[in-house]
XYZ file of C-alpha atoms in Angstrom:
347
model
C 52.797 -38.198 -37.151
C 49.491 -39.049 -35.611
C 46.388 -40.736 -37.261
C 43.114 -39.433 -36.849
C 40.855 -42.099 -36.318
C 36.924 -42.247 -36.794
C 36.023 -42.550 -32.519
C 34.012 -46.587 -31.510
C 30.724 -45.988 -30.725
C 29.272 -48.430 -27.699
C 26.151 -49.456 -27.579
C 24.860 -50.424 -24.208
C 21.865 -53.149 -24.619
C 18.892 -52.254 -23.381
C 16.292 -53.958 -21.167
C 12.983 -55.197 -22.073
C 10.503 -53.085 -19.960
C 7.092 -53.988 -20.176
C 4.666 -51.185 -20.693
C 1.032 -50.941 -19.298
C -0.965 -54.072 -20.306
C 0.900 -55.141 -22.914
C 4.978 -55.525 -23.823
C 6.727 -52.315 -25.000
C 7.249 -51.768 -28.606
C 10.702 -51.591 -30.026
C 11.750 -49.754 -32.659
C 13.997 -51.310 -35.580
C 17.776 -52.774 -35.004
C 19.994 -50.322 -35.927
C 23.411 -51.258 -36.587
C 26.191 -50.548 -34.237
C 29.805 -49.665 -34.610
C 30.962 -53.738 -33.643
C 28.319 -54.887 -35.962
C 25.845 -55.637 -34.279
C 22.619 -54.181 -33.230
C 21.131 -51.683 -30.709
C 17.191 -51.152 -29.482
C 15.680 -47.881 -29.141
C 12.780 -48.002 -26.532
C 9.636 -46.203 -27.170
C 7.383 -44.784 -23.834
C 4.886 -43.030 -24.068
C 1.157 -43.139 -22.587
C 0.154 -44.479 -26.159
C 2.452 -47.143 -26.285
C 0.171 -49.923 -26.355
C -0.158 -51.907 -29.473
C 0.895 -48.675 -31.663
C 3.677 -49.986 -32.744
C 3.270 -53.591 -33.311
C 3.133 -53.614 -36.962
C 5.593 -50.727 -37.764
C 7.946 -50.693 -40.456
C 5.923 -53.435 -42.174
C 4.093 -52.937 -45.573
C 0.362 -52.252 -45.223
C 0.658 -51.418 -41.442
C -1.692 -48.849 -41.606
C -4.798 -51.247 -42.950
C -3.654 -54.154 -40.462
C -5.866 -55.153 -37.363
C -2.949 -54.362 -35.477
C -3.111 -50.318 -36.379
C -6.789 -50.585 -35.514
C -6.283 -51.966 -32.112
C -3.500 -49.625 -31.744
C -6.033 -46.744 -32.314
C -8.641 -48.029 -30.308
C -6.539 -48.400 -27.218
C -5.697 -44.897 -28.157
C -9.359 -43.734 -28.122
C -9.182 -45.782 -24.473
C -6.600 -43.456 -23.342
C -8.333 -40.615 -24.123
C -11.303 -40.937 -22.554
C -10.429 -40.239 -18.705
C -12.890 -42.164 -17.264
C -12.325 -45.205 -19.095
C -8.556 -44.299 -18.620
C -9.266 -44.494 -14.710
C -10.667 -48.111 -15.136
C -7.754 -48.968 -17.045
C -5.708 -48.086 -14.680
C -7.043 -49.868 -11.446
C -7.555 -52.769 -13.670
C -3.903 -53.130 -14.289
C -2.581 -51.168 -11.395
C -3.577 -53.181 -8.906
C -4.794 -50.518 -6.496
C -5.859 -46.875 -6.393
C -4.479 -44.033 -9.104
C -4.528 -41.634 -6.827
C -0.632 -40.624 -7.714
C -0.871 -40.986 -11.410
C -0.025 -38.270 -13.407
C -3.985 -37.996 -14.678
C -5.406 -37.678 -11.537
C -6.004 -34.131 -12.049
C -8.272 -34.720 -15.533
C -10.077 -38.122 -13.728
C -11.211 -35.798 -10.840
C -12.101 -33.166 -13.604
C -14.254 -35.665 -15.644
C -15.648 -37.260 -12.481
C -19.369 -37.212 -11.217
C -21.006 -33.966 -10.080
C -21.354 -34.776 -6.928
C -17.816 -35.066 -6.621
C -17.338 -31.531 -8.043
C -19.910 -29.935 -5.873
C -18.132 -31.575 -3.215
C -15.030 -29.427 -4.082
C -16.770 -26.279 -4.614
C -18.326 -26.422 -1.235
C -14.665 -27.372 0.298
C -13.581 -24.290 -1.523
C -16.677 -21.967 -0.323
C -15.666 -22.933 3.402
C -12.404 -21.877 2.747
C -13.250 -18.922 1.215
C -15.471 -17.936 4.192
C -12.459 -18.981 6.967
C -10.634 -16.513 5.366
C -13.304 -14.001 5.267
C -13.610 -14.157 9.035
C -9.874 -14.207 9.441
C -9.866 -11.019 7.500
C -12.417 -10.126 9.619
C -10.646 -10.616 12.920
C -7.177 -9.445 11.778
C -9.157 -5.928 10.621
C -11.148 -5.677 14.306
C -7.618 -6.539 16.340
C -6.521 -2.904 13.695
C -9.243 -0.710 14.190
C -10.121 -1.866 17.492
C -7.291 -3.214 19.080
C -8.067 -2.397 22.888
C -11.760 -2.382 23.350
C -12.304 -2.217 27.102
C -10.372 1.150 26.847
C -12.641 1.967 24.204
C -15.700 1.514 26.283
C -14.165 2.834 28.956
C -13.670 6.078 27.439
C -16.790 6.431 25.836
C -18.696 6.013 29.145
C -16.238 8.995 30.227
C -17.458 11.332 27.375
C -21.116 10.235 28.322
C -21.121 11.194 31.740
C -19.275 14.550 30.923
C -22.180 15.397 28.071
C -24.491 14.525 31.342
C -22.851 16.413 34.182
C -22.581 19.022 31.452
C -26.172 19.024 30.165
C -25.412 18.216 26.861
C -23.573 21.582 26.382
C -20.780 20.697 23.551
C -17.599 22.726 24.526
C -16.204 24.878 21.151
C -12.874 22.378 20.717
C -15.521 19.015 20.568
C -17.202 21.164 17.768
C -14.325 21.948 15.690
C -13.481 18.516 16.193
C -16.886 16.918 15.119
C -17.331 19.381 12.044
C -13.782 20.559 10.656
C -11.068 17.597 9.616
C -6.971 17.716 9.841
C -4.535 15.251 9.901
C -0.939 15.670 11.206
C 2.094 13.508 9.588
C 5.748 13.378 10.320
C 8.616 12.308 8.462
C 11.289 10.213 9.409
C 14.415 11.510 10.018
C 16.423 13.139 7.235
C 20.085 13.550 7.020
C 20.068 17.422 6.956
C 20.190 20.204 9.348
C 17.597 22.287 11.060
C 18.922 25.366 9.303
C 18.355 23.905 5.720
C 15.382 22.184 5.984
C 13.182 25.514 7.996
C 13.865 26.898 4.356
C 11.489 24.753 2.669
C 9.425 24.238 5.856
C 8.412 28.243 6.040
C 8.336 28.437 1.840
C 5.158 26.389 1.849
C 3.621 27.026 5.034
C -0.022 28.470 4.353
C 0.085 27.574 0.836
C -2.470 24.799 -1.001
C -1.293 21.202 -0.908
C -1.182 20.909 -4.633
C 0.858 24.289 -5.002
C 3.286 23.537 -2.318
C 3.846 19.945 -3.942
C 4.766 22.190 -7.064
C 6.934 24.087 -5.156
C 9.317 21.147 -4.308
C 9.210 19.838 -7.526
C 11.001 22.628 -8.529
C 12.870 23.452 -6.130
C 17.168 23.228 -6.190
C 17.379 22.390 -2.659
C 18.632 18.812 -1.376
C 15.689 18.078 0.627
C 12.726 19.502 -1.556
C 12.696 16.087 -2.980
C 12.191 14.665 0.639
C 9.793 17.182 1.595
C 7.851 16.500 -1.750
C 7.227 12.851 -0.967
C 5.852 12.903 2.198
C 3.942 15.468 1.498
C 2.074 13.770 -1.092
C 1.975 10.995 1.736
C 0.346 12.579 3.975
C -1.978 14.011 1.024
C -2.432 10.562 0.441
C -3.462 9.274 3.945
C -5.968 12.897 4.560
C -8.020 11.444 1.739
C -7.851 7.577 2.206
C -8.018 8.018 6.223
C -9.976 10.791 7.359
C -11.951 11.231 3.680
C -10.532 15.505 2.880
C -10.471 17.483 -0.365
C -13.552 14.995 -1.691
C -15.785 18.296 -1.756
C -15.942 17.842 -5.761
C -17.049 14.299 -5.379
C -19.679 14.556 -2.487
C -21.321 17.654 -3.942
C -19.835 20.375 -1.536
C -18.785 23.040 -4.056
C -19.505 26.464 -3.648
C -21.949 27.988 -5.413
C -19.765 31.474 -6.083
C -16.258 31.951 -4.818
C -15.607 33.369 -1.881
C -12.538 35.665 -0.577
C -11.168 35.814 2.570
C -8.524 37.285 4.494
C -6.152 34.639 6.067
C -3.345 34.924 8.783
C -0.553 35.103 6.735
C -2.062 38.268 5.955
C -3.600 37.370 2.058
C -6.508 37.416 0.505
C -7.240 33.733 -1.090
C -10.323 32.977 -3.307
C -12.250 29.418 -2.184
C -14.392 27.422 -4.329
C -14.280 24.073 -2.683
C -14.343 24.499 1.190
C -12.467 20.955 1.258
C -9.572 21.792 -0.611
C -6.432 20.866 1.711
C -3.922 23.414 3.235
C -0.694 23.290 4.765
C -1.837 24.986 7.665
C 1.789 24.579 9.592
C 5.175 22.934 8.762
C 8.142 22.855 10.874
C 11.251 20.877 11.884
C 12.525 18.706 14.738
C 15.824 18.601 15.362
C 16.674 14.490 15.742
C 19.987 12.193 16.390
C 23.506 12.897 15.218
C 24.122 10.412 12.336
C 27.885 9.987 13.552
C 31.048 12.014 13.761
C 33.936 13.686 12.045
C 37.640 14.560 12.459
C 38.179 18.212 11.681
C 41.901 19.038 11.211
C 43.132 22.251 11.705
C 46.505 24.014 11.916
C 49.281 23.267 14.502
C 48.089 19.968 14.774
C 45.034 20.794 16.128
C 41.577 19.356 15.322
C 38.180 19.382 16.354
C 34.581 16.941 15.680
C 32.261 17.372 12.851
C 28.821 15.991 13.497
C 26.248 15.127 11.345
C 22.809 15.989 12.305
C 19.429 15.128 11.387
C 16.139 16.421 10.782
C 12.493 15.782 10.968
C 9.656 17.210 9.066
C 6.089 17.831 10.105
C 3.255 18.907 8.358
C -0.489 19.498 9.291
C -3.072 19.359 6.878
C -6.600 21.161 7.173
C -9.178 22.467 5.196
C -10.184 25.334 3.717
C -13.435 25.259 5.676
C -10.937 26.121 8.750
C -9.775 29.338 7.226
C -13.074 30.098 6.252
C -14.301 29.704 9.690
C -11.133 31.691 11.370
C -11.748 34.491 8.706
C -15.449 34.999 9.894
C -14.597 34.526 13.580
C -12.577 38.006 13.214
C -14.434 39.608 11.112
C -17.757 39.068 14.196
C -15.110 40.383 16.353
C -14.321 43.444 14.885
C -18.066 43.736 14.311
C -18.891 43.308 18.361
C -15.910 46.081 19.060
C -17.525 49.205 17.749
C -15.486 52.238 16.296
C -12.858 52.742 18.261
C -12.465 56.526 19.711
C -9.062 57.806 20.730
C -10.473 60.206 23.675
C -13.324 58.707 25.091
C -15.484 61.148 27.231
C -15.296 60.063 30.668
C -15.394 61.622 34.441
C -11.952 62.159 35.972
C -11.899 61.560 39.683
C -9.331 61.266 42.000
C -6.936 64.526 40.767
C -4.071 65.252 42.333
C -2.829 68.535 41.914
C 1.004 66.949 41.739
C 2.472 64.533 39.799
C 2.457 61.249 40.879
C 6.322 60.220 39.501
């Protein structure tokens, strides 16, 4: 049969630390499980002189509770805080745990001090930013030069004539972005490539989304990528916000053979889409019969896109139609002199 005993409690003395200007205060003796007594130390930044006349009767109206607050008071008050400090620190309080709310409650001078530090620093980053963006945009600049004293002596030898591509170029914006590659084949993914292939950005985006196929997904994304980087890059389909909307809609008759209505010349086109075929992903065993077998291998695919607007199409539309125009009615027989008549066949 066992006994179930109430467990000793030990109580370990404890040493007399002496607080900041004045000894530590302890609480009452408590008594321990031998009988005799055990301290409880009190530390805390107000520890001076609280406590010296707790417990007592009429501790709250002796001088004692008075000094107690005004030390208290002292505390508070940073600067006189700092003073205290050095006075019984014996050196600087540069790694007390008020530092933070001295330097706060410090002179001005010291504060304007710190606000032109951080200023400085503000502008070294600046001009780092700076830098880092010029080593981007302009990351080879002697080729840069270079080239543009190329174009300027081919605008001179030319006589400022501007050939018909550096027009195009200088008026009419595109962008051309390519995926990465996919894990599909060529043969799936020219599906989705030739389904939105002439079609609006916004409509062939819509297309994907609902779309069964594996890949539309894929093919979604980076087309709103590449939606993303015409507008942020190269500034397209911004016609509503710069003012550049037509004043009535106008038709015309693209390649693909439709007739498309255009309000906003900058609206965005997929003007083509196809595929690349890229690396095989790895290999298979395919068993067959007999014991025979043969290789599986996975391919994968690549999709690219280029991006115009619709000021391209409009532009296409009336190059053909100043064609037909400069061609004339075409006659089937035209009247002519025959010359040279042989009165045998020539086969």
């Amino acid at each position: 049969m066992s006994l179930r005993l109430a467990s000793r409690r030990l109580a370990l003395p404890v040493l007399p630390v002496v607080a900041i200007g004045a000894p530590c205060p302890v609480r009452p003796s408590l008594p321990s499980a031998r009988g005799g007594t055990s301290t409880t130390q009190m530390r805390t930044k107000w520890s001076v002189n609280i406590f010296k006349g707790w417990g007592r009767p009429g501790a709250k109206d002796s001088p004692s509770s008075k000094a107690a607050q005004d030390a208290t008071a002292e505390l508070d008050d940073p600067k006189k805080r700092a003073a205290f400090l050095e006075r019984n620190m014996h050196g600087s309080v540069s790694d007390n745990i008020f530092q933070e709310e001295i330097d706060a409650a410090g002179p001005s001078s010291a504060r304007e001090a710190t606000a032109q530090q951080q200023q400085q620093q503000e502008q070294q980053l600046e001009q780092k930013t700076r830098e880092n963006m010029a080593m981007v945009t302009d990351p080879d600049p002697r080729s840069r030069m270079r080239w543009q004293r190329r174009k300027v002596i081919q605008m001179v030898r030319s006589n400022g004539a501007v050939s018909k591509e550096d027009r195009i170029k200088a008026t009419e914006r595109q962008l051309l972005h390519k995926s990465h590659f996919m894990p599909t084949s060529v043969k799936k993914l020219v599906m989705l490539s030739r389904q939105i292939a002439g079609k609006p950005v916004d409509e062939a985006i819509s297309q994907m989304q609902w779309s069964k196929k594996k890949m539309a997904a894929e093919v979604k994304y980076y087309l709103e990528e590449a939606r993303d980087l015409a507008i942020a890059q190269r500034g397209m389909g911004l016609g509503k916000v710069n003012g550049e909307v037509l004043d009535k809609p106008r038709k015309i008759f693209t390649r693909e053979g439709k007739w498309v209505e255009v309000t906003d010349p900058t609206r965005m086109y997929v003007a083509q889409s196809w595929v690349g075929r890229g690396p095989w992903r790895g290999k298979e065993i395919d068993y067959k019969g007999r014991g025979r077998m043969g290789v599986i291998q996975h391919p994968s695919t690549s999709f690219t896109v280029l991006l115009k607007e619709e000021k391209t199409r409009i532009r296409e539309h009336e190059e053909r139609e100043a064609k037909k125009a400069a061609e004339g009615p075409w006659v089937h027989l035209p009247n002519r002199r025959i010359h040279g008549q042989r009165p045998y066949y020539s086969w």
